[in-house]
Short mmCIF file of C-alpha atoms in Angstrom, two decimals:
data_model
loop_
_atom_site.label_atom_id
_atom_site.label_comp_id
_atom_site.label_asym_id
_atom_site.label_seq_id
_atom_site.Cartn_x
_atom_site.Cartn_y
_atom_site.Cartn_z
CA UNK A 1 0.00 0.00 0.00
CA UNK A 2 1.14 3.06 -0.87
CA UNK A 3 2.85 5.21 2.60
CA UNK A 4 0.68 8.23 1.81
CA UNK A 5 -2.65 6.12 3.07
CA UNK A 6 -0.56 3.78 5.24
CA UNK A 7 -0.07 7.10 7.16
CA UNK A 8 -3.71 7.95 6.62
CA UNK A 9 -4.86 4.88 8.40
CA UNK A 10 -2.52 5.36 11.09
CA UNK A 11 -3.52 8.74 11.74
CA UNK A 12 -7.40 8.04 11.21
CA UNK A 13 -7.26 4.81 13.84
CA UNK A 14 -5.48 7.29 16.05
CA UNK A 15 -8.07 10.13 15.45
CA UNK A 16 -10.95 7.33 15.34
CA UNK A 17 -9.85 6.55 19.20
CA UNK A 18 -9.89 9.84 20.07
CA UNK A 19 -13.68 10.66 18.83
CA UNK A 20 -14.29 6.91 20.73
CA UNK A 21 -12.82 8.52 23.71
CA UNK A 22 -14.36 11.49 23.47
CA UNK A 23 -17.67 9.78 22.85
CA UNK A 24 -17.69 7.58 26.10
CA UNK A 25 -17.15 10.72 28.14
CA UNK A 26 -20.74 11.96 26.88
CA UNK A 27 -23.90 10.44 28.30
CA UNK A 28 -26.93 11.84 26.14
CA UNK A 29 -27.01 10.71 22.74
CA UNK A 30 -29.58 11.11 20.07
CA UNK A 31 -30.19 9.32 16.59
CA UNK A 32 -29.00 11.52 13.00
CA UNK A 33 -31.73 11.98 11.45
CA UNK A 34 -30.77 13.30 8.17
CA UNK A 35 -31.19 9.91 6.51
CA UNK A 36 -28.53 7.59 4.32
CA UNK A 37 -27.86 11.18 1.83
CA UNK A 38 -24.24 12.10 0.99
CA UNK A 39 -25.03 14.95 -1.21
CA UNK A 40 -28.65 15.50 -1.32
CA UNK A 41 -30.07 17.71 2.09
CA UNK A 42 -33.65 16.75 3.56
CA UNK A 43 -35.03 20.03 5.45
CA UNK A 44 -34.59 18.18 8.69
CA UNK A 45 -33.12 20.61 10.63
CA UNK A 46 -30.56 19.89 13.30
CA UNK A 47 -32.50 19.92 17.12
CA UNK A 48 -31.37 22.76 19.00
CA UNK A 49 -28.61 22.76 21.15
CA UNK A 50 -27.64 19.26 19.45
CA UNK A 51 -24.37 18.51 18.04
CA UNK A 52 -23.84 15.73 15.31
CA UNK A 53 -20.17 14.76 14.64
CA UNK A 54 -19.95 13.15 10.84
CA UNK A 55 -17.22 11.98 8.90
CA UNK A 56 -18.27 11.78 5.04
CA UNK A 57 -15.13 9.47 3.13
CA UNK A 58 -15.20 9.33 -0.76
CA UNK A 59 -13.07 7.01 -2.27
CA UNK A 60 -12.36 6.16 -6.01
CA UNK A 61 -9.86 4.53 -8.27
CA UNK A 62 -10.26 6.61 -12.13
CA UNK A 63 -8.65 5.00 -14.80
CA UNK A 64 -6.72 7.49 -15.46
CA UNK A 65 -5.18 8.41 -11.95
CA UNK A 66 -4.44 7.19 -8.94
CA UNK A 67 -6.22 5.75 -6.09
CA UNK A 68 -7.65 8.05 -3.75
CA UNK A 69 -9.18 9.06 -0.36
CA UNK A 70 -11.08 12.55 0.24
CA UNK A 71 -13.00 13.29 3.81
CA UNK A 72 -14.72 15.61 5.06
CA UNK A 73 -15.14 16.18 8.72
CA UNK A 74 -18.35 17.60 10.02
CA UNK A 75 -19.96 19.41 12.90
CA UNK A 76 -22.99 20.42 12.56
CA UNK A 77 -24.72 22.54 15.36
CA UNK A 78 -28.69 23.22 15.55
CA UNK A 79 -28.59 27.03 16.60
CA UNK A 80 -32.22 27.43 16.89
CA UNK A 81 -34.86 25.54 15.44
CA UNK A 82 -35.04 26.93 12.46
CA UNK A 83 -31.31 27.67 12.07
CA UNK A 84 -28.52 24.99 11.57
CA UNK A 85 -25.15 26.00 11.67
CA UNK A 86 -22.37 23.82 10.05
CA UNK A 87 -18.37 23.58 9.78
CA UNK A 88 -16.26 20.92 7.50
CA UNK A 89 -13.03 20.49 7.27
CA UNK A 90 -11.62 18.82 4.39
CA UNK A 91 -8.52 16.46 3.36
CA UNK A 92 -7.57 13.97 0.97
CA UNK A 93 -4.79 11.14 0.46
CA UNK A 94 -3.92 10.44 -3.23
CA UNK A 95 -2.04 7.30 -3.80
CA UNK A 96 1.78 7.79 -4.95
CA UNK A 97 1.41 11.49 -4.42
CA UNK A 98 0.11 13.08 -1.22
CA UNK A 99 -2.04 13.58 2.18
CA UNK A 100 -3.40 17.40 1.75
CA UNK A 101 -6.00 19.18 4.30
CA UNK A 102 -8.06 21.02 1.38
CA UNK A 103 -9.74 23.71 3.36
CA UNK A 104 -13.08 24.66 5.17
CA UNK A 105 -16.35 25.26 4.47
CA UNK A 106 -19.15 26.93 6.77
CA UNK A 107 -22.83 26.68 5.90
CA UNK A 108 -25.88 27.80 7.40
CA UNK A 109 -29.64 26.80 6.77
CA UNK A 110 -32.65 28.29 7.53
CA UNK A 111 -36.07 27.53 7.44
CA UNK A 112 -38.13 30.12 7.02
CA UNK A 113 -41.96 28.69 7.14
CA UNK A 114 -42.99 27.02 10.38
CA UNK A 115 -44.54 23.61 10.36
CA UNK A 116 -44.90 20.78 8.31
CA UNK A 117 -46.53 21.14 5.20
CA UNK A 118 -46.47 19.16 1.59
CA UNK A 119 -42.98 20.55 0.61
CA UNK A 120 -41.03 22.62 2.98
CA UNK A 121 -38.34 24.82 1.54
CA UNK A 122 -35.09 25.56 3.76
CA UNK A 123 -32.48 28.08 2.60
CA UNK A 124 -29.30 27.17 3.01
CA UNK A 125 -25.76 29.47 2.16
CA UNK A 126 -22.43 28.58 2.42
CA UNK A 127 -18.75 29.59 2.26
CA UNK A 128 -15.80 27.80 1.20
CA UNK A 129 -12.58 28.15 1.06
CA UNK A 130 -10.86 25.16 -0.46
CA UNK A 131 -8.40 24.33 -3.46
CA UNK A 132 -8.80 22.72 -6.01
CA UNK A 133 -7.01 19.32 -4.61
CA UNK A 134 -10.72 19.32 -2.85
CA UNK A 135 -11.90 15.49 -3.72
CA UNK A 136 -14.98 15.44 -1.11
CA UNK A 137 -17.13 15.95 -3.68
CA UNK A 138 -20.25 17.46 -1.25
CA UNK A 139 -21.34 18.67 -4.58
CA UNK A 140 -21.48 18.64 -8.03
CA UNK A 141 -22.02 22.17 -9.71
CA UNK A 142 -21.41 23.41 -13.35
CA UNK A 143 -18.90 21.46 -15.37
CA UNK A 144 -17.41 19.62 -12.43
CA UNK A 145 -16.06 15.61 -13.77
CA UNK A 146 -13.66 13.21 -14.04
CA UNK A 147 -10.42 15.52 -14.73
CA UNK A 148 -11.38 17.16 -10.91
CA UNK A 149 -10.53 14.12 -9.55
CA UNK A 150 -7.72 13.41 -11.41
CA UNK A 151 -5.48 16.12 -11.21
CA UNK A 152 -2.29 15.68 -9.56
CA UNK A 153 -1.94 17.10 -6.17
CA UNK A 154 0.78 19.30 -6.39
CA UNK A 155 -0.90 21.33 -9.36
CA UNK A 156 -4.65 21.07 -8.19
CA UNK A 157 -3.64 22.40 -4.60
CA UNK A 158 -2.40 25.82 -6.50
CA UNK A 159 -6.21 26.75 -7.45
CA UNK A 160 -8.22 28.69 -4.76
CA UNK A 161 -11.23 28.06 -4.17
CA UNK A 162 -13.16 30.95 -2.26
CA UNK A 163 -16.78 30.56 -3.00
CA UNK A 164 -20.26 31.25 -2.09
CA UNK A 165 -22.52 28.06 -2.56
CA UNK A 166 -26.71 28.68 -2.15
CA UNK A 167 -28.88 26.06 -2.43
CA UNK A 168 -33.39 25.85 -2.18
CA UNK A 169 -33.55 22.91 -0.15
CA UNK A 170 -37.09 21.25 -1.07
CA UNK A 171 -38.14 18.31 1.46
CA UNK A 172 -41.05 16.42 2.08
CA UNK A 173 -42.16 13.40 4.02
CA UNK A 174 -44.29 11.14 2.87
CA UNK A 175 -46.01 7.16 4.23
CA UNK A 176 -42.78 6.46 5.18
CA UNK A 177 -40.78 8.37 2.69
CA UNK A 178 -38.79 10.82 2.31
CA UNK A 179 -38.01 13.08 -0.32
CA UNK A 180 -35.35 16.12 -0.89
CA UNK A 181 -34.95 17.83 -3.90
CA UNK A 182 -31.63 20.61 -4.33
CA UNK A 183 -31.28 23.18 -6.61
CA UNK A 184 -27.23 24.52 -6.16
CA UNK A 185 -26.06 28.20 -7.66
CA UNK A 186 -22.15 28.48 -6.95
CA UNK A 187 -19.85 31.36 -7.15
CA UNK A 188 -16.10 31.83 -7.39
CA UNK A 189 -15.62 34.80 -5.42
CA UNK A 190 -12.77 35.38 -8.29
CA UNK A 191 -13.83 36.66 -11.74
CA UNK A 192 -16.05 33.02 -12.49
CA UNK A 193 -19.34 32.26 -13.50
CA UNK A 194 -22.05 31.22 -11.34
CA UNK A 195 -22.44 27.28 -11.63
CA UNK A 196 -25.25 25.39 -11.19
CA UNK A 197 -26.21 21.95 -9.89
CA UNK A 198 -28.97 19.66 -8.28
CA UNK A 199 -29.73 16.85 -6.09
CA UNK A 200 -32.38 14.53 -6.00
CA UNK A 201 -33.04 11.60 -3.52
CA UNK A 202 -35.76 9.35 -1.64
CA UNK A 203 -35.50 7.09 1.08
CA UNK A 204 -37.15 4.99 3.41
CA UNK A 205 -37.18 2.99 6.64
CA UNK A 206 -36.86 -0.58 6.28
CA UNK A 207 -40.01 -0.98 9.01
CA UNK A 208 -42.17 2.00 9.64
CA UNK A 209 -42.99 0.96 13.79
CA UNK A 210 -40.15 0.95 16.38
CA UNK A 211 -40.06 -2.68 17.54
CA UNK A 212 -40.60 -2.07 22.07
CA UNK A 213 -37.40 -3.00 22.82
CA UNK A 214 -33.48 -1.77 22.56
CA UNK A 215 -31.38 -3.48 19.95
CA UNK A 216 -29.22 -2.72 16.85
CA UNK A 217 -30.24 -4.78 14.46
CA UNK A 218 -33.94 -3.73 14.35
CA UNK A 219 -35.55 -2.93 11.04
CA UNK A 220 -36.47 0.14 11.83
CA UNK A 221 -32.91 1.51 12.58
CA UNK A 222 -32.29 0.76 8.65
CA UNK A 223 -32.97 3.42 5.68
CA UNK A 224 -32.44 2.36 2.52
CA UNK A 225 -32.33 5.39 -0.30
CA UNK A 226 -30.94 6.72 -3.58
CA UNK A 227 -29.92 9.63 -4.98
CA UNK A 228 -28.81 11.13 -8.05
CA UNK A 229 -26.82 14.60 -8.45
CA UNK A 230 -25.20 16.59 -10.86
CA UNK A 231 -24.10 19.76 -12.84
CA UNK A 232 -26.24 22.37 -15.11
CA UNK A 233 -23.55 24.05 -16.36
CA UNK A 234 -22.51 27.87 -16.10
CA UNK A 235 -24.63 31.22 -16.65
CA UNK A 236 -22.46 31.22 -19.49
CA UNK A 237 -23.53 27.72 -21.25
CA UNK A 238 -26.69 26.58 -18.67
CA UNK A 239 -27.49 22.48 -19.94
CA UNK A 240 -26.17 19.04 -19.80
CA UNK A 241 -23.44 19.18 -21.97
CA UNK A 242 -20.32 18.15 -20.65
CA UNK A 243 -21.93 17.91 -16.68
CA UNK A 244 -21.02 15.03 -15.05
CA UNK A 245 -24.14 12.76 -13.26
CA UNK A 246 -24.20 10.29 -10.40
CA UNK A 247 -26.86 7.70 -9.22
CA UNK A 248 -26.08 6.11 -5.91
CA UNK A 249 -28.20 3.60 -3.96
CA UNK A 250 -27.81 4.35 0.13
CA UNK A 251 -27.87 2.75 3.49
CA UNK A 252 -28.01 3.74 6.57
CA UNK A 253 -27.65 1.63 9.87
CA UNK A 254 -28.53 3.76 13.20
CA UNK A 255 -27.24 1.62 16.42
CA UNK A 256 -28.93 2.25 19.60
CA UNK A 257 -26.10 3.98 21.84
CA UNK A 258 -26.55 6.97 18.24
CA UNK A 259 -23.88 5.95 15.95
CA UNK A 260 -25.20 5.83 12.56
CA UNK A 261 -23.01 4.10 9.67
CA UNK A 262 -24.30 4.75 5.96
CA UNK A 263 -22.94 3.20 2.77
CA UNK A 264 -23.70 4.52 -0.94
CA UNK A 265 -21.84 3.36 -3.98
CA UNK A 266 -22.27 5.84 -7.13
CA UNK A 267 -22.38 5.29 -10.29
CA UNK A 268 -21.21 7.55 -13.00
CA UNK A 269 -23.96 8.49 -16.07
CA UNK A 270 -21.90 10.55 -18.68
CA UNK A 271 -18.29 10.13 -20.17
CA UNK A 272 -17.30 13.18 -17.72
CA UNK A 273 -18.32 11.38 -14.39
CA UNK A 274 -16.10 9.26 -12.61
CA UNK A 275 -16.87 5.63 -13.71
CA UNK A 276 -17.32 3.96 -10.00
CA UNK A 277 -17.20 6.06 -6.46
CA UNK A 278 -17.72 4.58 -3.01
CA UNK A 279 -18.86 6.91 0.11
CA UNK A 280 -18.85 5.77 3.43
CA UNK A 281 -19.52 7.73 6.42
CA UNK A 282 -20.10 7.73 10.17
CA UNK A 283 -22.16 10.04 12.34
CA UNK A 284 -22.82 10.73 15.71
CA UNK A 285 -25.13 13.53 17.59
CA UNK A 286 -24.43 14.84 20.99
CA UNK A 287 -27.79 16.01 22.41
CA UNK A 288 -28.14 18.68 24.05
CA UNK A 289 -24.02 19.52 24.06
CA UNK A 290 -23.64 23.04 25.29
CA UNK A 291 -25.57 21.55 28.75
CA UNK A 292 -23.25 18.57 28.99
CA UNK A 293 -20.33 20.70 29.31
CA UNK A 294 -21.76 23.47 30.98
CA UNK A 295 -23.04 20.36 33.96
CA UNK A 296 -19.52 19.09 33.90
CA UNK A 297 -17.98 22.62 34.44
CA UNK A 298 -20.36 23.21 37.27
CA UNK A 299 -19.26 19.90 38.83
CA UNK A 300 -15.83 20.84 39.33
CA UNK B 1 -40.01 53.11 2.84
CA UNK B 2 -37.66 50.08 1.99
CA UNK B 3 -38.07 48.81 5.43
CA UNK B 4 -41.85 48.56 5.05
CA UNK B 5 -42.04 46.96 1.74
CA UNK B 6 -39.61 44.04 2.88
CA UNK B 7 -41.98 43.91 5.82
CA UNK B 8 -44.83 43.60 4.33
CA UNK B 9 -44.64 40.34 2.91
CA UNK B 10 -42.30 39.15 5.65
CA UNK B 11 -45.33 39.71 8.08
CA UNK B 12 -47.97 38.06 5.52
CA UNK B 13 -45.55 35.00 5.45
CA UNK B 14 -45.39 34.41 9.17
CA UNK B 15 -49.31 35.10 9.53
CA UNK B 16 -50.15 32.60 6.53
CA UNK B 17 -47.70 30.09 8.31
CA UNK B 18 -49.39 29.99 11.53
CA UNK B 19 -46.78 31.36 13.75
CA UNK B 20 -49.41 32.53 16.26
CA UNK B 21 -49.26 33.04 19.85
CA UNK B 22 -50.18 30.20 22.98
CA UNK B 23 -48.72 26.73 23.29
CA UNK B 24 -48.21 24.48 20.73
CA UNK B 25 -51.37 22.57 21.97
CA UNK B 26 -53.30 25.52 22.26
CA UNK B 27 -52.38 25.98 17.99
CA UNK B 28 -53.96 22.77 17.06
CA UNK B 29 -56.17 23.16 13.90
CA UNK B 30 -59.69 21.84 15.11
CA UNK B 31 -59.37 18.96 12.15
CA UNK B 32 -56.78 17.65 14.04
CA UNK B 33 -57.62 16.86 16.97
CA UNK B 34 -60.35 14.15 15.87
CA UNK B 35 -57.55 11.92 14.72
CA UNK B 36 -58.11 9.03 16.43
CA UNK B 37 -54.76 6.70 17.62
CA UNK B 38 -54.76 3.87 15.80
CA UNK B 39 -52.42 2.45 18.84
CA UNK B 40 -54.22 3.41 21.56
CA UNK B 41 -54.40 0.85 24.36
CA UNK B 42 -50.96 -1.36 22.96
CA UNK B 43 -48.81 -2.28 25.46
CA UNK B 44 -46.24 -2.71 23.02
CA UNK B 45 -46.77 0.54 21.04
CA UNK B 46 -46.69 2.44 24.79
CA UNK B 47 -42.76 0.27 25.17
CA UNK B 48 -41.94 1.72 21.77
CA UNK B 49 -42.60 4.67 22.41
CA UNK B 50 -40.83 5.38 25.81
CA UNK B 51 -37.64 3.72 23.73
CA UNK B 52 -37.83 6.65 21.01
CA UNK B 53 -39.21 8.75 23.77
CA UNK B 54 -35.89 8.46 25.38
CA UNK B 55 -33.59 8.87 22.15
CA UNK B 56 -35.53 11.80 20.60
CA UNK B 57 -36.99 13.53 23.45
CA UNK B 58 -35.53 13.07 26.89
CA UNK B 59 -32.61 15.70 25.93
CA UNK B 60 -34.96 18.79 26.55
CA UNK B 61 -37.88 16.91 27.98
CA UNK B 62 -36.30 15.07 30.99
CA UNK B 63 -36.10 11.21 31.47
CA UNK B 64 -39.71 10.74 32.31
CA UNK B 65 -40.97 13.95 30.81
CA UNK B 66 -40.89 15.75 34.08
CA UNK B 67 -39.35 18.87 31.64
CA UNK B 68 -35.88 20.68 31.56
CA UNK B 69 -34.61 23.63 31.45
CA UNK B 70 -35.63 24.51 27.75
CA UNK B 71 -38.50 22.50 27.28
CA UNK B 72 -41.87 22.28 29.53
CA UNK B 73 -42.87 19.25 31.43
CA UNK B 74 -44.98 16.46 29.83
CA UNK B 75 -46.19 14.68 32.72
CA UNK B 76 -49.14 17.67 33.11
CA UNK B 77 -52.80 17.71 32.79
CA UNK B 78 -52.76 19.81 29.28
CA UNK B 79 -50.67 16.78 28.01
CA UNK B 80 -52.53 13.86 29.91
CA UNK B 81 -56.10 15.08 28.71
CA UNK B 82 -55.02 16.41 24.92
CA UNK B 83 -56.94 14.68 22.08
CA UNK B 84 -54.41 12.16 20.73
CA UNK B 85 -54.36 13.96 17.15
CA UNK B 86 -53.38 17.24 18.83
CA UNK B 87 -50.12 15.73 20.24
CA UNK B 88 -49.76 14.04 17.27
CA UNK B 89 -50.25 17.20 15.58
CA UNK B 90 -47.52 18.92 17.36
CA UNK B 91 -45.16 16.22 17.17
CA UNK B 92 -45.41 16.73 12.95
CA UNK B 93 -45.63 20.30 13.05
CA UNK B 94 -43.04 21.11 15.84
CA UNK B 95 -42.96 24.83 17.06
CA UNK B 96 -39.90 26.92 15.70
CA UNK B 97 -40.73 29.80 17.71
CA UNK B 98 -40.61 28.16 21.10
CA UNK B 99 -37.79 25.60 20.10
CA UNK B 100 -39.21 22.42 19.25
CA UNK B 101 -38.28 20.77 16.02
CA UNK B 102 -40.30 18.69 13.78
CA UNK B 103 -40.05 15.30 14.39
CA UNK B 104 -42.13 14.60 11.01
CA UNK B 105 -38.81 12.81 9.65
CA UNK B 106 -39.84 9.99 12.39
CA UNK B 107 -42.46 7.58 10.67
CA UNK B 108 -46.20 8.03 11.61
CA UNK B 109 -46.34 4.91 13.15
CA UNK B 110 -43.70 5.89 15.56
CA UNK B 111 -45.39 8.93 16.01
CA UNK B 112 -48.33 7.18 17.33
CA UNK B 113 -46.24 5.27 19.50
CA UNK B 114 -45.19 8.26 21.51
CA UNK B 115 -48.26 9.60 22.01
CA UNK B 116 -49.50 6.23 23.12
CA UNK B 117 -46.35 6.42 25.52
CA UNK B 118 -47.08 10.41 26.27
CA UNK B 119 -51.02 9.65 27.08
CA UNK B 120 -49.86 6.80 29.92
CA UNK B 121 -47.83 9.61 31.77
CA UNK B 122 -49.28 9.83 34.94
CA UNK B 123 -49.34 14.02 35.66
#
């Protein structure tokens, strides 16, 4: 294996003991709830005072490059009820070349319309400032494909990447179901065009009742889902051509104690998307976090 | 003059969505309330509930619903006597201005389980 991801997995097992350790220490947990999506956003809003702790991996092999490994680490904070508040930070290992940290990104959503109605729209603005070695792949806006992924470290680091990212969250629920749909506008704060993407995706639970008692393995604490993303182009040349398109079947397993493992393999639809990619990720939500430390503080 | 166009709508917004004074319970749209539990009375459903009770809930509502510091008690007469639908009601619709999310991601069935769970609290 090549030393670059040796050293990854080193320092991930290392960082992976301290979020267990970190974990133990906290005694309230509560389930994500944001469903098996990588890319697509529900308008579940994060509960206040909650804090969910998410790791979102991406990993792909293109034909044309080397292996590689992009995360994204994510803490997401619910403000208020209808305000979610939300900081990455990003890094990638590219085999034979290097282990990068890309950059950050902080988004915000809001929803402005109380209660639950047949589609519920949440706003949602971000900033990010990340290069162009960036291989999380959150998104996929404009022209975005296969040569992205591709480019060698050492030149794709160069590119800066401050930019401005809005998206119309659209989310319903349902029988069951849920059902997010994403329109993306991006901006290079540099002299760029606005890009434009979506994101589509459904999902449900595997059994609709909670069975009475605790376990892991219930079918209830499974989602299966799909979803399928892509670019629109530029202002300048707004269509399909030359966009890149995934469709990628999801799982998610919740266990009890609030860790929730998903799954999604994606499949590239045009000659500009990357054939094969798999995510993987692993969340976690502290409820009620601000309290926990504020009760351990007044312990002392 | 700016100021009062942008409020204009703003204000229309808010009053078309509903975000009106009183409790949550005390918002409940009359056609609501005469939804019936199709649980009501399960032993099992009651267990179910108390287990997502405890992972959704418990944060801001206390243990046994006796309330915390951001979130009122459940174990009260305006909870214990509430139509079914009305709870279930609130559970979809959540309140933004008070705090409390929607928990319409949860499945109705489950749903129904905690208000068959929230109906056995004893006030």
């Amino acid at each position: 294996m090549d030393q670059n991801l040796k050293g990854k997995g080193r320092s991930g097992r290392l960082g992976l003991a301290a979020i267990t350790g970190l974990l133990l220490l906290l005694p309230r947990v509560s389930q994500a709830a944001e469903g098996p999506f990588f890319v697509t956003y529900t308008h579940q809003m994060e509960e206040p005072g909650n804090l969910e702790i998410t790791t979102k991996n991406l990993t792909g092999a293109p034909e044309v490059g080397n292996r590689f490994l992009g995360s994204a680490l994510e803490l997401e904070y619910g403000a208020k009820a209808w305000w979610t508040t939300e900081f990455y930070l990003d890094g990638q290992a590219t085999s034979s070349e290097s282990t990068i940290f890309t950059g950050y990104r902080w988004e915000n959503r809001f929803r402005p319309i109380p209660g639950e109605h047949w589609i519920n729209p949440v706003l949602y603005v971000e900033f990010e400032n990340i290069n162009g070695a960036d291989k999380s792949l959150l998104e996929v806006v404009g022209n975005d494909g296969l040569e992205d992924l591709t480019a060698p470290n050492a030149e794709a680091r160069m590119e800066k990447q401050r930019e401005i990212e809005a998206k119309l969250i659209l989310g319903s629920h349902f029988k069951g179901w849920t059902v997010a749909e994403n329109l993306i506008a991006e901006k290079n704060l540099g002299h760029k065009p606005f890009e434009f993407g979506y994101a589509v995706a459904a999902s449900r639970p595997v059994a609709l009742a909670a069975r009475p008692e605790v376990c892991n393995f219930c079918p209830e604490n499974f989602q299966l889902g799909v979803e399928m993303y892509g670019g629109l182009g530029t202002n300048a040349s707004l269509g399909l051509r030359e966009t890149s398109h995934y469709i990628a079947p999801t799982v998610a397993w919740a266990m009890a104690n609030g860790t929730e493992f998903s799954v999604s393999p994606g499949f590239g639809l045009t000659d500009t998307s990357a054939g094969f990619l798999l995510r993987f990720g692993v969340s976690y939500e502290i409820s009620q976090f601000g309290r926990v430390f504020r009760n351990r503080g007044g312990r002392r | 003059m700016k100021t009062r166009l942008f409020a204009v709508p703003v204000f229309a917004l808010l009053a078309a969505a509903g975000w009106r004074a009183g409790t949550p319970l005390e918002r409940v749209p009359a056609h609501a309330t005469s939804r019936k539990n199709p649980l009501e009375g399960s032993e099992a459903a009651r267990r179910a509930g108390a287990k997502i009770f405890a992972r959704e809930c418990a944060a801001c509502h206390g243990a046994t619903g006796e309330g915390g510091d951001k979130a009122p008690p459940l174990r009260q007469p305006e909870v214990h006597d509430a139509p079914a639908g009305a709870i279930f009601w609130v559970l979809r619709n959540g309140s933004l201005k008070r705090g409390m999310p929607s928990f319409a991601h949860l499945p109705e069935q489950q749903r129904w389980q905690i208000v068959t769970y929230l109906k056995g609290l004893e006030p």
